[in-house]
Amino acid sequence: MNRPMIFLGLLLASTAASRARAQGFVDVNGLEALNDRPAANPRLFDVTFATAAIDPKDPVLPSASTIEQPEARARILLPASYDDGQESTYPVLFLLHGGTGSYVDWTGDGDADTLAADLELIVVMPEGGGKGWYTDWFVREADDTPRYETFHIHQLVHWIDANLRTHGTREGRAIAGLSMGGFGALSYAARHPDLFVAAVSFSGGLDMTYSPQQIIVWASGIGAAANANAIFGPYNNEPLWAHNAQQLNYRAHNPVDLVGNLGAVDLTYYSGTDNDAQIHAVNQRFHAAVEAAGFDPERSLCTSGACTIVVPGTGPRYIEETLANHSFTWWNPWLADWLPHLMDVFADPPPAPSAFEYTSADDEFAAFDYEVSMTRAVAEFATLVVAGPEGFTLDGSGAAEVTTAPIYAPGASYRVSIEDGEGVATEYTVLTDASGRLTTPLVILGPDNPYQQYQGAPSLFSTASVAITPL
């Protein structure tokens, strides 16, 4: 064998060894752990993963991609009682880092391990990419375009439940983040309210329609050696009527636009006022959206940590610090302030709602065990409003099939009355499945729109109503 072949053989062997699967963990949804929890069972340990969602460059088969991204990793903090011989289960907090940061920040700079030392809580700190923005990137480049939402929500959440002793339910799971991670925490919670019982943002960028935040996102794309529109796509039409804008994609991940989805989530958001003016402006916009959605937020004003409730309320909590800047000088004490509140929520979690509102731009979406499959010509928002077992409404265009949560008698017949977007009512007899779920006949909303929402002419939507009664 000549020298190049010897080198290639060694490189292949080295790569195989470095990607050898861990023996102590099980794979979940395509997420494979590459190292075990150390034998000494420390409370704080790191796991490196192999996943097609976040695929590190292969040294043997180099990619043409120019996108810079770190490996898929997570730092995990276990409670002190985890290895005491008991079989207790624990709630989980997913703690997200900020822009230009990494998964080690919350322990390296934020003292999360110290702050949570006495809590019966598992803390998971995943890698989100310094410029990742907690989303599946819009622009695909070879197979190396990062899909952070897939990694975190569809893989890591379930991997943690499969490999650690967690409650494994929404009532035992929360999410938090700082700056870019504050956006990620509230975006994930709004897109997946059935996964998280509580969410908090520390100095988060909470409005993608705010032009200073868009500039930061565009710069992130360039900084990742991709392009300015790689992450969410182009925001505006260039030229006008070119129909290439992806403002809908921005809004489909935007806490301000999805605030109505957060009704069942215990919600808190912190921001500075004077020394972090841009972040304060975007948090003010989010707070206005919270109020417009009909919530009853509590607003507190603090100076050096001494806080006064200036507007009492029963809903989300908005906490403003006059002296705060954009640093761990404030994120650290804010986490310390919020953790006792989180543990109170875990001790007495609100149940999953039987009535809720959920908005999504996905063709297929699900919330609280309801599943919606849209049939339409273009991408746009649709809103499902569930009143309870008696029925629901759906707002959008085109048509949809809806499968309910398992809340009906299994194998029973129900009368389903569908009033379409034109006001025409049709009655059907529908049999539930063995779990008590009911799938509607096609729900007709109205004519398809000709352009993707926010790409040109205003979109027109209709509302269909579905009433369900037992026979």
CSV table of C-alpha atoms in Angstrom, one decimal:
chain,number,residue,atom,x,y,z
A,1,MET,CA,0.0,0.0,0.0
A,2,ASN,CA,1.4,3.4,-1.0
A,3,ARG,CA,1.7,6.3,1.4
A,4,PRO,CA,-1.4,8.2,0.3
A,5,MET,CA,-3.5,5.0,0.8
A,6,ILE,CA,-1.9,4.4,4.2
A,7,PHE,CA,-2.8,8.0,5.2
A,8,LEU,CA,-6.4,7.6,3.9
A,9,GLY,CA,-6.8,4.4,5.8
A,10,LEU,CA,-5.6,6.0,9.1
A,11,LEU,CA,-7.9,8.9,8.5
A,12,LEU,CA,-10.8,6.7,7.9
A,13,ALA,CA,-10.0,4.7,11.1
A,14,SER,CA,-9.6,7.9,13.1
A,15,THR,CA,-12.9,9.2,11.8
A,16,ALA,CA,-14.7,6.0,12.6
A,17,ALA,CA,-13.2,6.0,16.1
A,18,SER,CA,-14.1,9.6,16.7
A,19,ARG,CA,-17.7,8.9,15.6
A,20,ALA,CA,-18.1,5.6,17.5
A,21,ARG,CA,-21.5,5.5,19.1
A,22,ALA,CA,-21.7,5.8,22.9
A,23,GLN,CA,-22.5,2.7,24.9
A,24,GLY,CA,-24.5,4.3,27.7
A,25,PHE,CA,-27.1,6.2,25.6
A,26,VAL,CA,-29.8,5.2,23.2
A,27,ASP,CA,-30.3,6.9,19.8
A,28,VAL,CA,-33.5,8.9,19.3
A,29,ASN,CA,-35.0,10.4,16.1
A,30,GLY,CA,-31.7,10.2,14.3
A,31,LEU,CA,-29.7,11.7,17.2
A,32,GLU,CA,-26.7,9.6,18.1
A,33,ALA,CA,-24.4,10.3,21.1
A,34,LEU,CA,-20.7,9.9,20.4
A,35,ASN,CA,-19.5,9.8,24.0
A,36,ASP,CA,-20.7,8.5,27.3
A,37,ARG,CA,-21.4,10.1,30.6
A,38,PRO,CA,-18.1,9.8,32.5
A,39,ALA,CA,-17.9,6.8,34.8
A,40,ALA,CA,-17.3,9.1,37.8
A,41,ASN,CA,-20.9,10.3,37.3
A,42,PRO,CA,-20.2,14.1,37.7
A,43,ARG,CA,-23.2,16.4,37.8
A,44,LEU,CA,-21.9,18.4,34.8
A,45,PHE,CA,-20.9,16.7,31.6
A,46,ASP,CA,-20.9,17.3,27.9
A,47,VAL,CA,-22.3,15.1,25.1
A,48,THR,CA,-21.3,15.4,21.4
A,49,PHE,CA,-23.9,14.1,18.9
A,50,ALA,CA,-24.0,12.9,15.3
A,51,THR,CA,-27.1,14.1,13.5
A,52,ALA,CA,-27.9,15.0,9.9
A,53,ALA,CA,-29.5,18.2,11.2
A,54,ILE,CA,-26.1,19.6,12.4
A,55,ASP,CA,-23.5,17.8,10.3
A,56,PRO,CA,-19.9,18.7,11.1
A,57,LYS,CA,-17.6,18.7,8.1
A,58,ASP,CA,-16.4,15.3,7.2
A,59,PRO,CA,-12.6,15.2,7.0
A,60,VAL,CA,-12.6,12.3,4.5
A,61,LEU,CA,-15.3,13.6,2.2
A,62,PRO,CA,-15.0,17.4,2.3
A,63,SER,CA,-18.2,19.4,1.7
A,64,ALA,CA,-18.5,22.3,-0.8
A,65,SER,CA,-20.4,24.2,1.9
A,66,THR,CA,-18.9,27.5,3.1
A,67,ILE,CA,-21.2,27.7,6.2
A,68,GLU,CA,-19.3,27.7,9.5
A,69,GLN,CA,-21.1,25.8,12.2
A,70,PRO,CA,-20.0,24.0,15.4
A,71,GLU,CA,-20.6,20.4,16.3
A,72,ALA,CA,-23.9,19.3,17.8
A,73,ARG,CA,-23.3,19.4,21.5
A,74,ALA,CA,-25.0,19.8,24.8
A,75,ARG,CA,-23.8,20.5,28.4
A,76,ILE,CA,-26.0,18.7,30.9
A,77,LEU,CA,-26.3,19.6,34.6
A,78,LEU,CA,-27.8,16.9,36.9
A,79,PRO,CA,-29.2,17.6,40.4
A,80,ALA,CA,-27.1,16.6,43.4
A,81,SER,CA,-29.6,13.8,44.2
A,82,TYR,CA,-29.5,12.2,40.8
A,83,ASP,CA,-27.1,9.4,41.7
A,84,ASP,CA,-28.3,8.8,45.3
A,85,GLY,CA,-29.7,5.4,44.5
A,86,GLN,CA,-33.3,6.5,44.1
A,87,GLU,CA,-35.3,6.4,40.9
A,88,SER,CA,-36.8,9.8,41.2
A,89,THR,CA,-37.7,11.7,38.0
A,90,TYR,CA,-36.9,15.4,37.5
A,91,PRO,CA,-38.2,18.4,35.5
A,92,VAL,CA,-35.9,19.8,32.8
A,93,LEU,CA,-34.9,23.3,31.9
A,94,PHE,CA,-33.4,23.9,28.4
A,95,LEU,CA,-31.1,26.9,28.7
A,96,LEU,CA,-30.1,28.7,25.4
A,97,HIS,CA,-27.0,30.8,24.8
A,98,GLY,CA,-26.8,34.1,22.8
A,99,GLY,CA,-25.3,35.3,19.6
A,100,THR,CA,-21.6,34.6,19.0
A,101,GLY,CA,-21.8,32.4,22.1
A,102,SER,CA,-21.8,28.6,22.6
A,103,TYR,CA,-23.2,25.9,24.8
A,104,VAL,CA,-20.6,26.5,27.5
A,105,ASP,CA,-21.6,30.1,28.2
A,106,TRP,CA,-24.2,29.5,30.9
A,107,THR,CA,-21.7,27.7,33.1
A,108,GLY,CA,-18.5,29.5,32.0
A,109,ASP,CA,-19.9,33.0,32.4
A,110,GLY,CA,-23.4,32.6,33.8
A,111,ASP,CA,-22.9,30.4,36.9
A,112,ALA,CA,-25.9,28.3,36.0
A,113,ASP,CA,-24.3,25.3,37.8
A,114,THR,CA,-24.0,27.3,41.0
A,115,LEU,CA,-27.4,28.9,40.8
A,116,ALA,CA,-29.1,25.5,40.2
A,117,ALA,CA,-26.9,23.6,42.7
A,118,ASP,CA,-29.7,23.1,45.3
A,119,LEU,CA,-32.5,22.5,42.9
A,120,GLU,CA,-34.2,19.2,41.9
A,121,LEU,CA,-33.8,20.1,38.3
A,122,ILE,CA,-32.0,18.9,35.1
A,123,VAL,CA,-30.5,21.7,33.1
A,124,VAL,CA,-29.7,21.1,29.4
A,125,MET,CA,-27.5,23.7,27.6
A,126,PRO,CA,-27.4,22.9,23.9
A,127,GLU,CA,-25.2,24.3,21.2
A,128,GLY,CA,-27.2,26.7,19.1
A,129,GLY,CA,-24.5,28.1,16.8
A,130,GLY,CA,-23.1,31.5,17.4
A,131,LYS,CA,-25.1,32.8,14.5
A,132,GLY,CA,-27.8,30.0,14.3
A,133,TRP,CA,-30.9,31.9,15.3
A,134,TYR,CA,-32.6,28.7,16.6
A,135,THR,CA,-34.2,27.8,13.3
A,136,ASP,CA,-33.9,25.5,10.3
A,137,TRP,CA,-32.1,27.7,7.9
A,138,PHE,CA,-34.1,28.8,4.8
A,139,VAL,CA,-31.3,28.6,2.2
A,140,ARG,CA,-30.1,25.1,1.7
A,141,GLU,CA,-26.3,24.7,0.9
A,142,ALA,CA,-25.4,21.0,0.1
A,143,ASP,CA,-26.3,18.9,3.2
A,144,ASP,CA,-24.5,21.2,5.7
A,145,THR,CA,-27.1,23.9,6.1
A,146,PRO,CA,-27.9,23.9,9.8
A,147,ARG,CA,-31.3,22.8,11.1
A,148,TYR,CA,-31.2,23.9,14.7
A,149,GLU,CA,-35.0,23.6,15.4
A,150,THR,CA,-34.9,20.0,14.2
A,151,PHE,CA,-31.9,19.3,16.4
A,152,HIS,CA,-33.3,20.9,19.6
A,153,ILE,CA,-37.0,20.3,19.3
A,154,HIS,CA,-37.5,17.1,17.3
A,155,GLN,CA,-34.3,15.3,18.5
A,156,LEU,CA,-32.7,16.6,21.7
A,157,VAL,CA,-35.9,17.1,23.7
A,158,HIS,CA,-36.8,13.5,23.1
A,159,TRP,CA,-33.3,12.2,23.5
A,160,ILE,CA,-33.1,13.8,27.0
A,161,ASP,CA,-36.4,12.1,28.0
A,162,ALA,CA,-35.2,8.7,26.7
A,163,ASN,CA,-31.7,8.8,28.4
A,164,LEU,CA,-32.3,10.7,31.6
A,165,ARG,CA,-34.9,10.3,34.4
A,166,THR,CA,-37.1,13.2,33.5
A,167,HIS,CA,-40.9,13.7,34.0
A,168,GLY,CA,-41.1,13.5,30.2
A,169,THR,CA,-44.1,15.8,30.0
A,170,ARG,CA,-44.9,19.3,29.1
A,171,GLU,CA,-45.7,20.0,32.8
A,172,GLY,CA,-42.1,19.1,33.6
A,173,ARG,CA,-40.3,21.0,30.9
A,174,ALA,CA,-39.3,24.7,30.5
A,175,ILE,CA,-37.1,26.8,28.2
A,176,ALA,CA,-35.0,30.0,28.7
A,177,GLY,CA,-32.4,32.0,26.9
A,178,LEU,CA,-30.5,35.2,26.6
A,179,SER,CA,-30.3,37.7,23.7
A,180,MET,CA,-30.5,35.5,20.5
A,181,GLY,CA,-31.4,32.7,22.9
A,182,GLY,CA,-34.2,34.8,24.4
A,183,PHE,CA,-35.6,34.9,20.9
A,184,GLY,CA,-35.1,31.2,20.6
A,185,ALA,CA,-36.7,30.4,23.9
A,186,LEU,CA,-39.9,32.3,23.1
A,187,SER,CA,-40.0,31.3,19.4
A,188,TYR,CA,-39.7,27.6,20.4
A,189,ALA,CA,-42.3,28.0,23.1
A,190,ALA,CA,-44.7,29.8,20.7
A,191,ARG,CA,-44.2,27.2,17.9
A,192,HIS,CA,-44.4,24.3,20.4
A,193,PRO,CA,-46.5,25.3,23.4
A,194,ASP,CA,-47.4,21.7,24.0
A,195,LEU,CA,-43.8,21.0,24.9
A,196,PHE,CA,-43.0,23.7,27.5
A,197,VAL,CA,-45.0,24.8,30.5
A,198,ALA,CA,-42.8,27.9,31.2
A,199,ALA,CA,-40.5,30.1,29.1
A,200,VAL,CA,-38.3,33.2,29.9
A,201,SER,CA,-36.3,35.6,27.8
A,202,PHE,CA,-33.4,37.6,29.2
A,203,SER,CA,-32.7,40.6,26.9
A,204,GLY,CA,-34.2,38.7,24.0
A,205,GLY,CA,-34.6,39.9,20.5
A,206,LEU,CA,-38.4,39.3,20.3
A,207,ASP,CA,-39.5,41.0,17.1
A,208,MET,CA,-38.2,39.9,13.7
A,209,THR,CA,-40.2,42.8,12.0
A,210,TYR,CA,-38.0,45.3,13.9
A,211,SER,CA,-35.4,46.5,11.3
A,212,PRO,CA,-32.4,46.7,13.7
A,213,GLN,CA,-33.0,43.1,14.6
A,214,GLN,CA,-33.2,42.2,10.9
A,215,ILE,CA,-29.9,43.8,10.3
A,216,ILE,CA,-28.3,41.7,13.0
A,217,VAL,CA,-29.8,38.5,11.4
A,218,TRP,CA,-28.5,39.5,8.0
A,219,ALA,CA,-25.1,40.1,9.4
A,220,SER,CA,-25.2,36.7,11.1
A,221,GLY,CA,-25.7,35.1,7.7
A,222,ILE,CA,-22.6,36.9,6.3
A,223,GLY,CA,-20.7,36.1,9.4
A,224,ALA,CA,-21.4,32.4,9.0
A,225,ALA,CA,-19.8,32.6,5.6
A,226,ALA,CA,-23.1,31.9,3.9
A,227,ASN,CA,-25.1,34.9,2.7
A,228,ALA,CA,-27.2,37.7,4.2
A,229,ASN,CA,-30.5,35.9,3.4
A,230,ALA,CA,-29.4,32.3,4.3
A,231,ILE,CA,-31.1,32.1,7.7
A,232,PHE,CA,-34.7,33.3,7.2
A,233,GLY,CA,-34.5,34.3,3.5
A,234,PRO,CA,-34.9,37.9,2.1
A,235,TYR,CA,-37.3,40.0,4.1
A,236,ASN,CA,-38.4,42.5,1.4
A,237,ASN,CA,-39.3,42.2,-2.3
A,238,GLU,CA,-36.4,43.2,-4.5
A,239,PRO,CA,-37.6,44.5,-6.9
A,240,LEU,CA,-41.2,45.1,-5.9
A,241,TRP,CA,-43.5,42.4,-7.1
A,242,ALA,CA,-40.6,40.0,-7.6
A,243,HIS,CA,-42.4,37.7,-5.1
A,244,ASN,CA,-39.2,36.4,-3.6
A,245,ALA,CA,-39.6,37.9,-0.1
A,246,GLN,CA,-39.8,35.6,2.9
A,247,GLN,CA,-41.3,38.0,5.4
A,248,LEU,CA,-43.7,35.2,6.2
A,249,ASN,CA,-40.8,32.9,7.3
A,250,TYR,CA,-39.6,35.6,9.6
A,251,ARG,CA,-43.1,36.1,11.1
A,252,ALA,CA,-43.6,32.3,11.3
A,253,HIS,CA,-40.9,32.2,13.9
A,254,ASN,CA,-41.5,35.6,15.5
A,255,PRO,CA,-42.7,35.8,19.1
A,256,VAL,CA,-44.6,39.0,18.4
A,257,ASP,CA,-46.6,37.4,15.6
A,258,LEU,CA,-47.1,34.1,17.5
A,259,VAL,CA,-47.9,35.6,20.9
A,260,GLY,CA,-51.4,34.2,20.8
A,261,ASN,CA,-49.9,30.7,20.9
A,262,LEU,CA,-48.4,31.4,24.4
A,263,GLY,CA,-51.6,31.5,26.3
A,264,ALA,CA,-50.9,28.2,28.1
A,265,VAL,CA,-47.2,29.0,28.8
A,266,ASP,CA,-46.0,30.7,32.0
A,267,LEU,CA,-44.2,33.6,30.4
A,268,THR,CA,-41.6,36.0,31.7
A,269,TYR,CA,-39.4,38.5,29.9
A,270,TYR,CA,-36.6,40.7,31.3
A,271,SER,CA,-34.9,43.7,29.6
A,272,GLY,CA,-32.9,46.7,30.5
A,273,THR,CA,-34.2,50.2,29.8
A,274,ASP,CA,-31.5,52.9,29.7
A,275,ASN,CA,-28.3,51.0,29.0
A,276,ASP,CA,-29.7,48.4,26.6
A,277,ALA,CA,-32.0,50.7,24.6
A,278,GLN,CA,-32.3,48.7,21.4
A,279,ILE,CA,-33.3,45.5,23.3
A,280,HIS,CA,-35.6,47.5,25.4
A,281,ALA,CA,-37.4,48.9,22.3
A,282,VAL,CA,-37.9,45.4,20.9
A,283,ASN,CA,-39.2,44.1,24.3
A,284,GLN,CA,-41.6,47.1,24.4
A,285,ARG,CA,-42.9,45.9,21.1
A,286,PHE,CA,-43.4,42.4,22.4
A,287,HIS,CA,-45.1,43.7,25.5
A,288,ALA,CA,-47.5,45.7,23.4
A,289,ALA,CA,-48.3,42.5,21.5
A,290,VAL,CA,-48.9,40.6,24.8
A,291,GLU,CA,-51.4,43.3,25.8
A,292,ALA,CA,-53.1,43.4,22.4
A,293,ALA,CA,-53.5,39.6,22.5
A,294,GLY,CA,-55.7,40.1,25.6
A,295,PHE,CA,-53.3,38.9,28.3
A,296,ASP,CA,-53.1,40.7,31.6
A,297,PRO,CA,-49.3,41.2,32.1
A,298,GLU,CA,-47.7,42.3,35.3
A,299,ARG,CA,-45.0,44.9,34.8
A,300,SER,CA,-42.2,45.6,37.3
A,301,LEU,CA,-39.6,48.3,37.3
A,302,CYS,CA,-36.3,47.6,39.0
A,303,THR,CA,-33.2,49.6,40.0
A,304,SER,CA,-30.1,47.6,41.1
A,305,GLY,CA,-32.4,44.6,41.7
A,306,ALA,CA,-34.9,46.5,43.9
A,307,CYS,CA,-38.2,46.0,42.1
A,308,THR,CA,-41.6,47.7,42.2
A,309,ILE,CA,-44.7,46.4,40.5
A,310,VAL,CA,-45.9,49.4,38.5
A,311,VAL,CA,-48.8,47.6,36.7
A,312,PRO,CA,-50.3,44.6,38.5
A,313,GLY,CA,-51.6,41.7,36.4
A,314,THR,CA,-52.4,38.0,36.4
A,315,GLY,CA,-50.7,37.0,33.1
A,316,PRO,CA,-47.1,37.2,31.8
A,317,ARG,CA,-44.5,39.0,33.8
A,318,TYR,CA,-42.4,41.8,32.3
A,319,ILE,CA,-39.4,42.9,34.4
A,320,GLU,CA,-37.4,46.0,33.4
A,321,GLU,CA,-34.1,47.0,35.0
A,322,THR,CA,-33.1,50.6,34.6
A,323,LEU,CA,-29.3,50.0,34.9
A,324,ALA,CA,-29.1,46.7,32.9
A,325,ASN,CA,-26.7,46.3,30.0
A,326,HIS,CA,-26.3,43.4,27.6
A,327,SER,CA,-24.1,41.2,29.7
A,328,PHE,CA,-24.0,38.4,32.3
A,329,THR,CA,-23.8,41.1,34.9
A,330,TRP,CA,-27.6,41.1,34.6
A,331,TRP,CA,-28.4,37.8,33.0
A,332,ASN,CA,-26.9,35.9,35.9
A,333,PRO,CA,-29.0,37.6,38.6
A,334,TRP,CA,-32.1,37.4,36.4
A,335,LEU,CA,-31.7,33.7,36.1
A,336,ALA,CA,-31.3,33.6,39.9
A,337,ASP,CA,-34.5,35.6,40.3
A,338,TRP,CA,-36.5,33.4,37.9
A,339,LEU,CA,-35.5,30.0,39.0
A,340,PRO,CA,-37.5,30.0,42.2
A,341,HIS,CA,-40.5,31.1,40.2
A,342,LEU,CA,-39.9,28.2,37.8
A,343,MET,CA,-39.7,25.7,40.6
A,344,ASP,CA,-43.1,26.9,41.9
A,345,VAL,CA,-44.5,26.4,38.4
A,346,PHE,CA,-43.1,22.8,38.3
A,347,ALA,CA,-44.5,22.2,41.8
A,348,ASP,CA,-48.1,23.2,40.6
A,349,PRO,CA,-48.1,23.2,36.8
A,350,PRO,CA,-51.1,24.4,34.9
A,351,PRO,CA,-52.7,21.6,33.0
A,352,ALA,CA,-52.7,21.5,29.2
A,353,PRO,CA,-55.7,23.6,27.9
A,354,SER,CA,-58.8,22.0,26.5
A,355,ALA,CA,-59.4,25.4,24.7
A,356,PHE,CA,-56.7,27.2,22.9
A,357,GLU,CA,-55.6,29.2,19.9
A,358,TYR,CA,-52.7,28.2,17.6
A,359,THR,CA,-51.3,30.0,14.6
A,360,SER,CA,-48.8,28.4,12.1
A,361,ALA,CA,-47.5,28.9,8.6
A,362,ASP,CA,-46.6,25.2,8.2
A,363,ASP,CA,-48.6,23.1,5.8
A,364,GLU,CA,-48.9,20.5,8.5
A,365,PHE,CA,-49.0,21.5,12.2
A,366,ALA,CA,-50.0,20.2,15.5
A,367,ALA,CA,-50.7,21.5,19.0
A,368,PHE,CA,-52.1,19.9,22.1
A,369,ASP,CA,-52.8,16.7,20.2
A,370,TYR,CA,-54.8,18.4,17.4
A,371,GLU,CA,-53.3,17.9,13.9
A,372,VAL,CA,-54.0,20.0,10.9
A,373,SER,CA,-53.1,19.3,7.3
A,374,MET,CA,-53.6,22.3,5.0
A,375,THR,CA,-54.2,22.1,1.2
A,376,ARG,CA,-53.6,25.5,-0.4
A,377,ALA,CA,-51.7,27.0,-3.3
A,378,VAL,CA,-49.2,29.2,-1.3
A,379,ALA,CA,-47.6,29.5,2.1
A,380,GLU,CA,-49.5,31.7,4.6
A,381,PHE,CA,-50.7,31.7,8.2
A,382,ALA,CA,-53.6,29.6,9.4
A,383,THR,CA,-55.2,29.8,12.9
A,384,LEU,CA,-56.9,27.0,14.7
A,385,VAL,CA,-59.1,28.1,17.6
A,386,VAL,CA,-60.3,25.1,19.7
A,387,ALA,CA,-63.3,25.8,22.0
A,388,GLY,CA,-63.3,22.3,23.6
A,389,PRO,CA,-65.0,19.0,22.7
A,390,GLU,CA,-67.9,21.0,21.1
A,391,GLY,CA,-65.7,22.0,18.2
A,392,PHE,CA,-63.3,24.5,16.7
A,393,THR,CA,-62.8,27.2,14.0
A,394,LEU,CA,-60.1,27.4,11.4
A,395,ASP,CA,-59.0,30.6,9.6
A,396,GLY,CA,-57.1,30.6,6.4
A,397,SER,CA,-57.6,29.7,2.7
A,398,GLY,CA,-57.9,26.5,0.7
A,399,ALA,CA,-59.0,23.5,2.6
A,400,ALA,CA,-57.8,21.4,5.6
A,401,GLU,CA,-58.2,18.1,7.3
A,402,VAL,CA,-58.3,18.2,11.1
A,403,THR,CA,-57.7,15.4,13.5
A,404,THR,CA,-58.7,16.1,17.1
A,405,ALA,CA,-57.2,15.2,20.4
A,406,PRO,CA,-58.3,11.9,21.9
A,407,ILE,CA,-61.2,13.4,23.8
A,408,TYR,CA,-64.2,11.5,22.5
A,409,ALA,CA,-65.6,8.0,23.1
A,410,PRO,CA,-63.5,5.5,21.2
A,411,GLY,CA,-65.3,3.9,18.3
A,412,ALA,CA,-68.4,6.1,18.6
A,413,SER,CA,-70.3,8.0,16.0
A,414,TYR,CA,-70.5,11.8,16.1
A,415,ARG,CA,-72.3,14.4,14.1
A,416,VAL,CA,-69.8,16.8,12.5
A,417,SER,CA,-71.4,20.0,11.1
A,418,ILE,CA,-69.0,22.0,9.0
A,419,GLU,CA,-69.8,25.6,8.0
A,420,ASP,CA,-67.4,26.6,5.3
A,421,GLY,CA,-65.8,30.0,4.6
A,422,GLU,CA,-68.9,30.9,2.5
A,423,GLY,CA,-71.3,30.2,5.3
A,424,VAL,CA,-72.6,26.9,3.7
A,425,ALA,CA,-73.2,24.2,6.3
A,426,THR,CA,-72.9,20.4,5.7
A,427,GLU,CA,-73.4,17.6,8.2
A,428,TYR,CA,-71.5,14.3,8.3
A,429,THR,CA,-71.5,11.3,10.6
A,430,VAL,CA,-67.9,10.4,11.6
A,431,LEU,CA,-66.6,7.5,13.6
A,432,THR,CA,-63.8,8.1,16.1
A,433,ASP,CA,-60.8,5.8,16.2
A,434,ALA,CA,-59.8,3.4,19.0
A,435,SER,CA,-58.1,6.2,20.9
A,436,GLY,CA,-61.1,8.6,20.7
A,437,ARG,CA,-59.7,10.9,18.0
A,438,LEU,CA,-61.9,12.2,15.3
A,439,THR,CA,-60.8,13.2,11.8
A,440,THR,CA,-63.0,15.6,9.9
A,441,PRO,CA,-64.0,15.5,6.3
A,442,LEU,CA,-62.3,18.2,4.2
A,443,VAL,CA,-62.9,21.6,5.8
A,444,ILE,CA,-63.3,24.2,3.0
A,445,LEU,CA,-62.1,27.6,3.9
A,446,GLY,CA,-62.1,29.7,0.7
A,447,PRO,CA,-60.4,30.4,-2.5
A,448,ASP,CA,-56.6,30.0,-2.6
A,449,ASN,CA,-54.5,33.2,-2.5
A,450,PRO,CA,-52.4,33.9,-5.6
A,451,TYR,CA,-49.3,35.0,-3.7
A,452,GLN,CA,-47.5,33.8,-0.6
A,453,GLN,CA,-48.5,36.0,2.3
A,454,TYR,CA,-46.6,39.3,2.5
A,455,GLN,CA,-45.3,38.8,-1.1
A,456,GLY,CA,-47.6,41.2,-2.9
A,457,ALA,CA,-51.3,41.7,-3.0
A,458,PRO,CA,-53.0,41.4,0.5
A,459,SER,CA,-54.0,37.9,1.4
A,460,LEU,CA,-57.7,37.1,1.8
A,461,PHE,CA,-58.8,34.6,4.5
A,462,SER,CA,-62.0,32.9,5.5
A,463,THR,CA,-63.1,31.2,8.7
A,464,ALA,CA,-64.7,27.8,8.8
A,465,SER,CA,-66.6,26.5,11.8
A,466,VAL,CA,-66.8,22.8,12.9
A,467,ALA,CA,-69.4,21.7,15.5
A,468,ILE,CA,-69.1,18.2,17.0
A,469,THR,CA,-72.0,16.5,18.9
A,470,PRO,CA,-72.5,12.9,19.9
A,471,LEU,CA,-75.2,10.8,18.2
